[in-house]
GROMACS .gro file of N, CA, C and O in nm:
model
  516
    1MET      N    1  12.471   9.349  11.312
    1MET     CA    2  12.340   9.406  11.338
    1MET      C    3  12.234   9.299  11.311
    1MET      O    4  12.241   9.230  11.212
    2ILE      N    5  12.140   9.287  11.400
    2ILE     CA    6  12.026   9.197  11.388
    2ILE      C    7  11.901   9.284  11.388
    2ILE      O    8  11.888   9.374  11.472
    3THR      N    9  11.809   9.258  11.296
    3THR     CA   10  11.688   9.339  11.288
    3THR      C   11  11.563   9.251  11.283
    3THR      O   12  11.571   9.133  11.246
    4LEU      N   13  11.451   9.312  11.318
    4LEU     CA   14  11.320   9.249  11.309
    4LEU      C   15  11.235   9.326  11.211
    4LEU      O   16  11.245   9.449  11.203
    5THR      N   17  11.150   9.257  11.138
    5THR     CA   18  11.050   9.328  11.059
    5THR      C   19  10.946   9.382  11.157
    5THR      O   20  10.934   9.330  11.270
    6PRO      N   21  10.871   9.484  11.119
    6PRO     CA   22  10.768   9.534  11.210
    6PRO      C   23  10.669   9.425  11.254
    6PRO      O   24  10.629   9.421  11.370
    7ASN      N   25  10.631   9.337  11.163
    7ASN     CA   26  10.536   9.230  11.198
    7ASN      C   27  10.598   9.131  11.296
    7ASN      O   28  10.531   9.083  11.387
    8ALA      N   29  10.726   9.097  11.278
    8ALA     CA   30  10.793   9.006  11.371
    8ALA      C   31  10.801   9.069  11.510
    8ALA      O   32  10.780   9.003  11.611
    9ALA      N   33  10.832   9.199  11.514
    9ALA     CA   34  10.840   9.269  11.643
    9ALA      C   35  10.704   9.266  11.713
    9ALA      O   36  10.696   9.247  11.835
   10GLU      N   37  10.596   9.282  11.638
   10GLU     CA   38  10.463   9.278  11.697
   10GLU      C   39  10.431   9.140  11.754
   10GLU      O   40  10.371   9.130  11.861
   11VAL      N   41  10.473   9.034  11.687
   11VAL     CA   42  10.453   8.898  11.738
   11VAL      C   43  10.530   8.879  11.869
   11VAL      O   44  10.478   8.825  11.966
   12VAL      N   45  10.656   8.926  11.873
   12VAL     CA   46  10.736   8.914  11.995
   12VAL      C   47  10.671   8.993  12.108
   12VAL      O   48  10.655   8.944  12.220
   13ARG      N   49  10.633   9.116  12.080
   13ARG     CA   50  10.568   9.202  12.180
   13ARG      C   51  10.440   9.136  12.233
   13ARG      O   52  10.415   9.134  12.354
   14SER      N   53  10.363   9.080  12.144
   14SER     CA   54  10.239   9.013  12.183
   14SER      C   55  10.267   8.893  12.274
   14SER      O   56  10.197   8.872  12.373
   15ASN      N   57  10.371   8.816  12.243
   15ASN     CA   58  10.408   8.701  12.328
   15ASN      C   59  10.455   8.746  12.466
   15ASN      O   60  10.422   8.683  12.566
   16ILE      N   61  10.532   8.853  12.471
   16ILE     CA   62  10.578   8.906  12.600
   16ILE      C   63  10.458   8.948  12.685
   16ILE      O   64  10.450   8.915  12.803
   17ASN      N   65  10.364   9.018  12.623
   17ASN     CA   66  10.245   9.063  12.695
   17ASN      C   67  10.156   8.946  12.737
   17ASN      O   68  10.107   8.943  12.850
   18ARG      N   69  10.134   8.852  12.646
   18ARG     CA   70  10.047   8.738  12.676
   18ARG      C   71  10.101   8.654  12.791
   18ARG      O   72  10.027   8.606  12.876
   19GLU      N   73  10.234   8.638  12.796
   19GLU     CA   74  10.296   8.560  12.903
   19GLU      C   75  10.325   8.643  13.028
   19GLU      O   76  10.382   8.594  13.123
   20LYS      N   77  10.286   8.771  13.023
   20LYS     CA   78  10.303   8.862  13.136
   20LYS      C   79  10.448   8.865  13.186
   20LYS      O   80  10.475   8.856  13.306
   21LEU      N   81  10.541   8.880  13.091
   21LEU     CA   82  10.683   8.883  13.124
   21LEU      C   83  10.726   9.026  13.157
   21LEU      O   84  10.660   9.123  13.121
   22SER      N   85  10.839   9.037  13.221
   22SER     CA   86  10.896   9.166  13.262
   22SER      C   87  10.920   9.256  13.140
   22SER      O   88  10.948   9.208  13.030
   23VAL      N   89  10.914   9.386  13.163
   23VAL     CA   90  10.943   9.481  13.056
   23VAL      C   91  11.089   9.472  13.012
   23VAL      O   92  11.124   9.523  12.905
   24ASP      N   93  11.174   9.410  13.093
   24ASP     CA   94  11.315   9.392  13.059
   24ASP      C   95  11.339   9.267  12.974
   24ASP      O   96  11.453   9.238  12.938
   25THR      N   97  11.235   9.194  12.941
   25THR     CA   98  11.248   9.072  12.861
   25THR      C   99  11.304   9.106  12.724
   25THR      O  100  11.264   9.204  12.661
   26ALA      N  101  11.396   9.023  12.678
   26ALA     CA  102  11.458   9.041  12.547
   26ALA      C  103  11.433   8.916  12.463
   26ALA      O  104  11.400   8.809  12.515
   27LEU      N  105  11.450   8.930  12.335
   27LEU     CA  106  11.447   8.817  12.244
   27LEU      C  107  11.589   8.764  12.234
   27LEU      O  108  11.680   8.838  12.201
   28ARG      N  109  11.608   8.638  12.269
   28ARG     CA  110  11.741   8.577  12.259
   28ARG      C  111  11.745   8.495  12.131
   28ARG      O  112  11.661   8.409  12.107
   29LEU      N  113  11.845   8.526  12.047
   29LEU     CA  114  11.869   8.451  11.924
   29LEU      C  115  12.003   8.380  11.935
   29LEU      O  116  12.098   8.436  11.990
   30GLY      N  117  12.009   8.261  11.882
   30GLY     CA  118  12.133   8.186  11.884
   30GLY      C  119  12.127   8.073  11.784
   30GLY      O  120  12.032   8.061  11.706
   31ILE      N  121  12.229   7.992  11.788
   31ILE     CA  122  12.233   7.872  11.704
   31ILE      C  123  12.284   7.756  11.788
   31ILE      O  124  12.346   7.776  11.892
   32LYS      N  125  12.254   7.636  11.742
   32LYS     CA  126  12.317   7.518  11.800
   32LYS      C  127  12.355   7.426  11.686
   32LYS      O  128  12.297   7.433  11.577
   33ASN      N  129  12.455   7.345  11.708
   33ASN     CA  130  12.502   7.252  11.606
   33ASN      C  131  12.405   7.135  11.596
   33ASN      O  132  12.420   7.035  11.663
   34ASP      N  133  12.303   7.153  11.512
   34ASP     CA  134  12.198   7.052  11.500
   34ASP      C  135  12.117   7.080  11.375
   34ASP      O  136  12.013   7.144  11.382
   35GLY      N  137  12.164   7.035  11.261
   35GLY     CA  138  12.089   7.053  11.138
   35GLY      C  139  11.982   6.946  11.123
   35GLY      O  140  11.974   6.852  11.202
   36CYS      N  141  11.897   6.961  11.022
   36CYS     CA  142  11.795   6.860  10.994
   36CYS      C  143  11.859   6.739  10.928
   36CYS      O  144  11.948   6.752  10.843
   37LYS      N  145  11.814   6.623  10.967
   37LYS     CA  146  11.869   6.497  10.915
   37LYS      C  147  11.858   6.493  10.763
   37LYS      O  148  11.755   6.527  10.706
   38ASP      N  149  11.965   6.453  10.699
   38ASP     CA  150  11.974   6.435  10.553
   38ASP      C  151  11.956   6.563  10.473
   38ASP      O  152  11.932   6.558  10.354
   39SER      N  153  11.964   6.679  10.537
   39SER     CA  154  11.945   6.805  10.464
   39SER      C  155  12.078   6.872  10.429
   39SER      O  156  12.079   6.966  10.352
   40GLY      N  157  12.186   6.826  10.490
   40GLY     CA  158  12.314   6.892  10.468
   40GLY      C  159  12.331   7.019  10.547
   40GLY      O  160  12.424   7.095  10.523
   41THR      N  161  12.240   7.046  10.640
   41THR     CA  162  12.252   7.167  10.721
   41THR      C  163  12.325   7.136  10.851
   41THR      O  164  12.325   7.023  10.898
   42GLN      N  165  12.390   7.238  10.904
   42GLN     CA  166  12.474   7.220  11.022
   42GLN      C  167  12.418   7.288  11.147
   42GLN      O  168  12.438   7.240  11.257
   43TYR      N  169  12.349   7.400  11.131
   43TYR     CA  170  12.306   7.480  11.246
   43TYR      C  171  12.154   7.490  11.253
   43TYR      O  172  12.086   7.495  11.151
   44ARG      N  173  12.103   7.501  11.374
   44ARG     CA  174  11.960   7.525  11.398
   44ARG      C  175  11.945   7.658  11.470
   44ARG      O  176  12.016   7.687  11.565
   45TYR      N  177  11.852   7.740  11.423
   45TYR     CA  178  11.824   7.866  11.489
   45TYR      C  179  11.756   7.839  11.623
   45TYR      O  180  11.673   7.749  11.635
   46VAL      N  181  11.792   7.918  11.724
   46VAL     CA  182  11.730   7.911  11.855
   46VAL      C  183  11.670   8.049  11.884
   46VAL      O  184  11.740   8.150  11.874
   47VAL      N  185  11.541   8.052  11.917
   47VAL     CA  186  11.471   8.176  11.945
   47VAL      C  187  11.394   8.156  12.075
   47VAL      O  188  11.318   8.060  12.087
   48GLU      N  189  11.415   8.246  12.170
   48GLU     CA  190  11.341   8.236  12.296
   48GLU      C  191  11.330   8.373  12.361
   48GLU      O  192  11.408   8.464  12.330
   49LEU      N  193  11.234   8.386  12.447
   49LEU     CA  194  11.221   8.508  12.527
   49LEU      C  195  11.307   8.490  12.651
   49LEU      O  196  11.306   8.384  12.713
   50ASP      N  197  11.384   8.593  12.686
   50ASP     CA  198  11.481   8.584  12.795
   50ASP      C  199  11.461   8.699  12.893
   50ASP      O  200  11.482   8.814  12.860
   51SER      N  201  11.421   8.663  13.015
   51SER     CA  202  11.403   8.762  13.121
   51SER      C  203  11.518   8.762  13.220
   51SER      O  204  11.518   8.838  13.317
   52ASP      N  205  11.617   8.675  13.197
   52ASP     CA  206  11.732   8.665  13.287
   52ASP      C  207  11.827   8.783  13.269
   52ASP      O  208  11.815   8.861  13.173
   53ALA      N  209  11.922   8.792  13.358
   53ALA     CA  210  12.024   8.898  13.349
   53ALA      C  211  12.108   8.879  13.223
   53ALA      O  212  12.124   8.766  13.174
   54ILE      N  213  12.162   8.987  13.174
   54ILE     CA  214  12.249   8.982  13.058
   54ILE      C  215  12.372   8.899  13.090
   54ILE      O  216  12.431   8.913  13.198
   55ARG      N  217  12.412   8.814  12.997
   55ARG     CA  218  12.531   8.731  13.015
   55ARG      C  219  12.655   8.809  12.968
   55ARG      O  220  12.645   8.896  12.881
   56PRO      N  221  12.772   8.777  13.025
   56PRO     CA  222  12.894   8.852  12.990
   56PRO      C  223  12.928   8.852  12.841
   56PRO      O  224  12.985   8.948  12.791
   57ASP      N  225  12.894   8.744  12.768
   57ASP     CA  226  12.931   8.739  12.626
   57ASP      C  227  12.817   8.781  12.533
   57ASP      O  228  12.826   8.763  12.412
   58ASP      N  229  12.711   8.840  12.588
   58ASP     CA  230  12.599   8.884  12.505
   58ASP      C  231  12.631   9.011  12.427
   58ASP      O  232  12.695   9.103  12.479
   59HIS      N  233  12.583   9.015  12.305
   59HIS     CA  234  12.581   9.137  12.226
   59HIS      C  235  12.436   9.184  12.225
   59HIS      O  236  12.345   9.102  12.210
   60LEU      N  237  12.416   9.312  12.242
   60LEU     CA  238  12.282   9.367  12.253
   60LEU      C  239  12.246   9.449  12.131
   60LEU      O  240  12.328   9.525  12.079
   61PHE      N  241  12.123   9.431  12.086
   61PHE     CA  242  12.069   9.505  11.973
   61PHE      C  243  11.929   9.550  12.012
   61PHE      O  244  11.870   9.497  12.105
   62GLU      N  245  11.877   9.645  11.941
   62GLU     CA  246  11.737   9.682  11.955
   62GLU      C  247  11.683   9.708  11.816
   62GLU      O  248  11.747   9.774  11.734
   63SER      N  249  11.566   9.652  11.790
   63SER     CA  250  11.502   9.671  11.660
   63SER      C  251  11.352   9.678  11.681
   63SER      O  252  11.295   9.593  11.752
   64GLU      N  253  11.290   9.779  11.625
   64GLU     CA  254  11.145   9.795  11.635
   64GLU      C  255  11.097   9.795  11.780
   64GLU      O  256  10.989   9.746  11.811
   65GLY      N  257  11.182   9.846  11.871
   65GLY     CA  258  11.145   9.853  12.012
   65GLY      C  259  11.163   9.724  12.090
   65GLY      O  260  11.128   9.717  12.207
   66ILE      N  261  11.220   9.623  12.028
   66ILE     CA  262  11.245   9.494  12.093
   66ILE      C  263  11.395   9.480  12.120
   66ILE      O  264  11.477   9.501  12.030
   67ARG      N  265  11.430   9.446  12.244
   67ARG     CA  266  11.569   9.417  12.279
   67ARG      C  267  11.605   9.278  12.228
   67ARG      O  268  11.526   9.184  12.242
   68ILE      N  269  11.724   9.266  12.173
   68ILE     CA  270  11.771   9.139  12.118
   68ILE      C  271  11.907   9.107  12.180
   68ILE      O  272  11.994   9.195  12.186
   69ARG      N  273  11.923   8.984  12.225
   69ARG     CA  274  12.051   8.936  12.281
   69ARG      C  275  12.101   8.821  12.197
   69ARG      O  276  12.026   8.729  12.164
   70VAL      N  277  12.231   8.825  12.167
   70VAL     CA  278  12.296   8.720  12.090
   70VAL      C  279  12.432   8.693  12.153
   70VAL      O  280  12.509   8.787  12.175
   71ASP      N  281  12.462   8.567  12.183
   71ASP     CA  282  12.592   8.536  12.241
   71ASP      C  283  12.701   8.551  12.134
   71ASP      O  284  12.673   8.547  12.014
   72ARG      N  285  12.823   8.570  12.178
   72ARG     CA  286  12.936   8.599  12.089
   72ARG      C  287  12.954   8.492  11.982
   72ARG      O  288  12.974   8.522  11.865
   73GLU      N  289  12.946   8.365  12.020
   73GLU     CA  290  12.967   8.256  11.925
   73GLU      C  291  12.859   8.255  11.816
   73GLU      O  292  12.888   8.238  11.698
   74SER      N  293  12.735   8.274  11.856
   74SER     CA  294  12.625   8.275  11.759
   74SER      C  295  12.631   8.396  11.667
   74SER      O  296  12.593   8.387  11.549
   75LEU      N  297  12.676   8.510  11.719
   75LEU     CA  298  12.679   8.632  11.639
   75LEU      C  299  12.763   8.615  11.512
   75LEU      O  300  12.729   8.670  11.408
   76ALA      N  301  12.868   8.535  11.520
   76ALA     CA  302  12.952   8.512  11.402
   76ALA      C  303  12.871   8.451  11.287
   76ALA      O  304  12.905   8.467  11.171
   77HIS      N  305  12.762   8.381  11.318
   77HIS     CA  306  12.678   8.316  11.218
   77HIS      C  307  12.549   8.392  11.190
   77HIS      O  308  12.481   8.362  11.091
   78LEU      N  309  12.515   8.488  11.275
   78LEU     CA  310  12.387   8.557  11.263
   78LEU      C  311  12.398   8.705  11.231
   78LEU      O  312  12.295   8.769  11.207
   79ASP      N  313  12.518   8.761  11.231
   79ASP     CA  314  12.532   8.904  11.205
   79ASP      C  315  12.471   8.937  11.069
   79ASP      O  316  12.502   8.873  10.969
   80GLY      N  317  12.382   9.033  11.066
   80GLY     CA  318  12.313   9.072  10.944
   80GLY      C  319  12.176   9.006  10.928
   80GLY      O  320  12.104   9.035  10.833
   81LEU      N  321  12.139   8.920  11.021
   81LEU     CA  322  12.012   8.849  11.015
   81LEU      C  323  11.894   8.945  11.028
   81LEU      O  324  11.898   9.038  11.108
   82GLN      N  325  11.791   8.921  10.949
   82GLN     CA  326  11.663   8.988  10.970
   82GLN      C  327  11.561   8.880  11.001
   82GLN      O  328  11.550   8.781  10.930
   83LEU      N  329  11.489   8.900  11.109
   83LEU     CA  330  11.388   8.804  11.153
   83LEU      C  331  11.251   8.856  11.110
   83LEU      O  332  11.212   8.967  11.146
   84GLY      N  333  11.183   8.775  11.029
   84GLY     CA  334  11.050   8.810  10.984
   84GLY      C  335  10.952   8.703  11.029
   84GLY      O  336  10.986   8.615  11.108
   85ILE      N  337  10.830   8.710  10.979
   85ILE     CA  338  10.730   8.607  11.009
   85ILE      C  339  10.661   8.568  10.881
   85ILE      O  340  10.662   8.641  10.781
   86ARG      N  341  10.600   8.450  10.885
   86ARG     CA  342  10.518   8.402  10.774
   86ARG      C  343  10.407   8.315  10.833
   86ARG      O  344  10.420   8.264  10.944
   87GLN      N  345  10.302   8.298  10.756
   87GLN     CA  346  10.194   8.210  10.797
   87GLN      C  347  10.230   8.069  10.753
   87GLN      O  348  10.248   8.043  10.636
   88GLY      N  349  10.246   7.979  10.850
   88GLY     CA  350  10.278   7.840  10.820
   88GLY      C  351  10.160   7.750  10.850
   88GLY      O  352  10.055   7.797  10.895
   89PRO      N  353  10.178   7.621  10.829
   89PRO     CA  354  10.068   7.527  10.853
   89PRO      C  355  10.022   7.522  10.999
   89PRO      O  356   9.908   7.488  11.027
   90LYS      N  357  10.110   7.558  11.090
   90LYS     CA  358  10.076   7.555  11.233
   90LYS      C  359  10.055   7.695  11.291
   90LYS      O  360  10.060   7.715  11.410
   91GLY      N  361  10.037   7.793  11.204
   91GLY     CA  362  10.019   7.930  11.250
   91GLY      C  363  10.137   8.017  11.209
   91GLY      O  364  10.209   7.986  11.114
   92VAL      N  365  10.157   8.124  11.282
   92VAL     CA  366  10.264   8.218  11.251
   92VAL      C  367  10.399   8.155  11.287
   92VAL      O  368  10.415   8.098  11.395
   93GLU      N  369  10.494   8.162  11.194
   93GLU     CA  370  10.629   8.107  11.215
   93GLU      C  371  10.732   8.216  11.188
   93GLU      O  372  10.709   8.305  11.107
   94PHE      N  373  10.846   8.206  11.255
   94PHE     CA  374  10.954   8.298  11.226
   94PHE      C  375  11.020   8.258  11.094
   94PHE      O  376  11.029   8.141  11.060
   95MET      N  377  11.067   8.359  11.022
   95MET     CA  378  11.138   8.341  10.896
   95MET      C  379  11.273   8.409  10.911
   95MET      O  380  11.280   8.526  10.948
   96PHE      N  381  11.380   8.335  10.886
   96PHE     CA  382  11.516   8.383  10.906
   96PHE      C  383  11.577   8.424  10.773
   96PHE      O  384  11.601   8.340  10.688
   97LEU      N  385  11.603   8.552  10.757
   97LEU     CA  386  11.667   8.605  10.637
   97LEU      C  387  11.813   8.629  10.672
   97LEU      O  388  11.850   8.732  10.728
   98ASN      N  389  11.894   8.527  10.642
   98ASN     CA  390  12.033   8.525  10.687
   98ASN      C  391  12.125   8.522  10.566
   98ASN      O  392  12.135   8.420  10.497
   99SER      N  393  12.194   8.632  10.540
   99SER     CA  394  12.283   8.640  10.423
   99SER      C  395  12.402   8.545  10.435
   99SER      O  396  12.465   8.512  10.336
  100ARG      N  397  12.433   8.500  10.555
  100ARG     CA  398  12.544   8.407  10.574
  100ARG      C  399  12.505   8.263  10.541
  100ARG      O  400  12.589   8.179  10.522
  101ALA      N  401  12.375   8.234  10.538
  101ALA     CA  402  12.327   8.099  10.509
  101ALA      C  403  12.337   8.073  10.359
  101ALA      O  404  12.276   8.143  10.279
  102LYS      N  405  12.414   7.974  10.322
  102LYS     CA  406  12.429   7.938  10.181
  102LYS      C  407  12.339   7.821  10.144
  102LYS      O  408  12.318   7.792  10.028
  103HIS      N  409  12.287   7.751  10.244
  103HIS     CA  410  12.198   7.636  10.222
  103HIS      C  411  12.105   7.626  10.341
  103HIS      O  412  12.149   7.637  10.455
  104SER      N  413  11.976   7.610  10.316
  104SER     CA  414  11.878   7.595  10.424
  104SER      C  415  11.793   7.472  10.398
  104SER      O  416  11.775   7.430  10.285
  105CYS      N  417  11.740   7.418  10.505
  105CYS     CA  418  11.647   7.305  10.495
  105CYS      C  419  11.509   7.360  10.457
  105CYS      O  420  11.481   7.478  10.478
  106GLY      N  421  11.423   7.275  10.407
  106GLY     CA  422  11.288   7.316  10.371
  106GLY      C  423  11.208   7.371  10.487
  106GLY      O  424  11.119   7.453  10.469
  107CYS      N  425  11.242   7.330  10.610
  107CYS     CA  426  11.170   7.380  10.728
  107CYS      C  427  11.204   7.526  10.756
  107CYS      O  428  11.130   7.595  10.824
  108GLY      N  429  11.318   7.572  10.707
  108GLY     CA  430  11.361   7.709  10.729
  108GLY      C  431  11.424   7.735  10.864
  108GLY      O  432  11.463   7.847  10.894
  109ASN      N  433  11.437   7.632  10.947
  109ASN     CA  434  11.493   7.648  11.081
  109ASN      C  435  11.638   7.604  11.093
  109ASN      O  436  11.697   7.617  11.199
  110THR      N  437  11.695   7.549  10.986
  110THR     CA  438  11.834   7.505  10.990
  110THR      C  439  11.906   7.560  10.867
  110THR      O  440  11.845   7.589  10.764
  111PHE      N  441  12.038   7.572  10.879
  111PHE     CA  442  12.117   7.627  10.768
  111PHE      C  443  12.261   7.580  10.778
  111PHE      O  444  12.306   7.531  10.880
  112SER      N  445  12.332   7.598  10.668
  112SER     CA  446  12.477   7.581  10.662
  112SER      C  447  12.534   7.704  10.594
  112SER      O  448  12.466   7.770  10.516
  113GLU      N  449  12.659   7.729  10.621
  113GLU     CA  450  12.722   7.845  10.560
  113GLU      C  451  12.796   7.810  10.433
  113GLU      O  452  12.841   7.896  10.362
  114GLU      N  453  12.808   7.682  10.406
  114GLU     CA  454  12.866   7.636  10.281
  114GLU      C  455  12.767   7.543  10.214
  114GLU      O  456  12.687   7.478  10.281
  115THR      N  457  12.772   7.535  10.082
  115THR     CA  458  12.684   7.444  10.011
  115THR      C  459  12.727   7.301  10.044
  115THR      O  460  12.845   7.269  10.036
  116PRO      N  461  12.633   7.215  10.084
  116PRO     CA  462  12.671   7.078  10.117
  116PRO      C  463  12.722   7.002   9.995
  116PRO      O  464  12.681   7.031   9.883
  117ASN      N  465  12.810   6.908  10.019
  117ASN     CA  466  12.865   6.826   9.911
  117ASN      C  467  12.770   6.708   9.890
  117ASN      O  468  12.787   6.602   9.949
  118THR      N  469  12.672   6.724   9.801
  118THR     CA  470  12.572   6.620   9.780
  118THR      C  471  12.630   6.502   9.705
  118THR      O  472  12.584   6.390   9.720
  119GLN      N  473  12.734   6.524   9.627
  119GLN     CA  474  12.796   6.413   9.554
  119GLN      C  475  12.855   6.312   9.653
  119GLN      O  476  12.845   6.192   9.633
  120GLU      N  477  12.914   6.360   9.761
  120GLU     CA  478  12.970   6.272   9.863
  120GLU      C  479  12.860   6.186   9.924
  120GLU      O  480  12.879   6.067   9.948
  121LYS      N  481  12.742   6.242   9.944
  121LYS     CA  482  12.630   6.164   9.999
  121LYS      C  483  12.589   6.054   9.903
  121LYS      O  484  12.557   5.945   9.944
  122VAL      N  485  12.589   6.083   9.774
  122VAL     CA  486  12.551   5.983   9.675
  122VAL      C  487  12.649   5.868   9.677
  122VAL      O  488  12.611   5.751   9.677
  123VAL      N  489  12.778   5.898   9.686
  123VAL     CA  490  12.880   5.794   9.693
  123VAL      C  491  12.858   5.706   9.815
  123VAL      O  492  12.864   5.584   9.807
  124GLU      N  493  12.831   5.768   9.930
  124GLU     CA  494  12.805   5.691  10.052
  124GLU      C  495  12.683   5.602  10.033
  124GLU      O  496  12.684   5.488  10.075
  125ALA      N  497  12.579   5.653   9.970
  125ALA     CA  498  12.458   5.574   9.950
  125ALA      C  499  12.486   5.454   9.861
  125ALA      O  500  12.437   5.345   9.886
  126ILE      N  501  12.569   5.473   9.761
  126ILE     CA  502  12.602   5.362   9.671
  126ILE      C  503  12.683   5.257   9.746
  126ILE      O  504  12.659   5.138   9.731
  127LYS      N  505  12.776   5.298   9.831
  127LYS     CA  506  12.857   5.204   9.910
  127LYS      C  507  12.770   5.115   9.996
  127LYS      O  508  12.797   4.999  10.013
  128TRP      N  509  12.663   5.174  10.055
  128TRP     CA  510  12.582   5.101  10.150
  128TRP      C  511  12.466   5.027  10.084
  128TRP      O  512  12.395   4.954  10.148
  129SER      N  513  12.443   5.045   9.957
  129SER     CA  514  12.330   4.980   9.888
  129SER      C  515  12.351   4.831   9.873
  129SER      O  516  12.455   4.779   9.861
   0.00000   0.00000   0.00000
């Protein structure tokens, strides 16, 4: 199950309306293998508005009146996610409350499911010094 906070749903709804997208537009959530450099994170959250047809491997959710699509591979890492918002330096930003994330970067957009082995990084740094 993937859920949105009421405020996050309002931001999504506002973006759909502002961009004059179809009423069938959904919020697509996913991940890609791309963590932040030197953070020990492995995955980056992907969030976009999707007006295309449903893909065969999509899982569908609805929260706060917003349709949500997640591909099968990403769902294994996002199941249980709650998407919220916060005020950031560049305006409103999404906040990912993911119980599967054991380590996140300071930006909040990348995560790993296991705690990174920081001792191994220190050893590598000493080798190259």
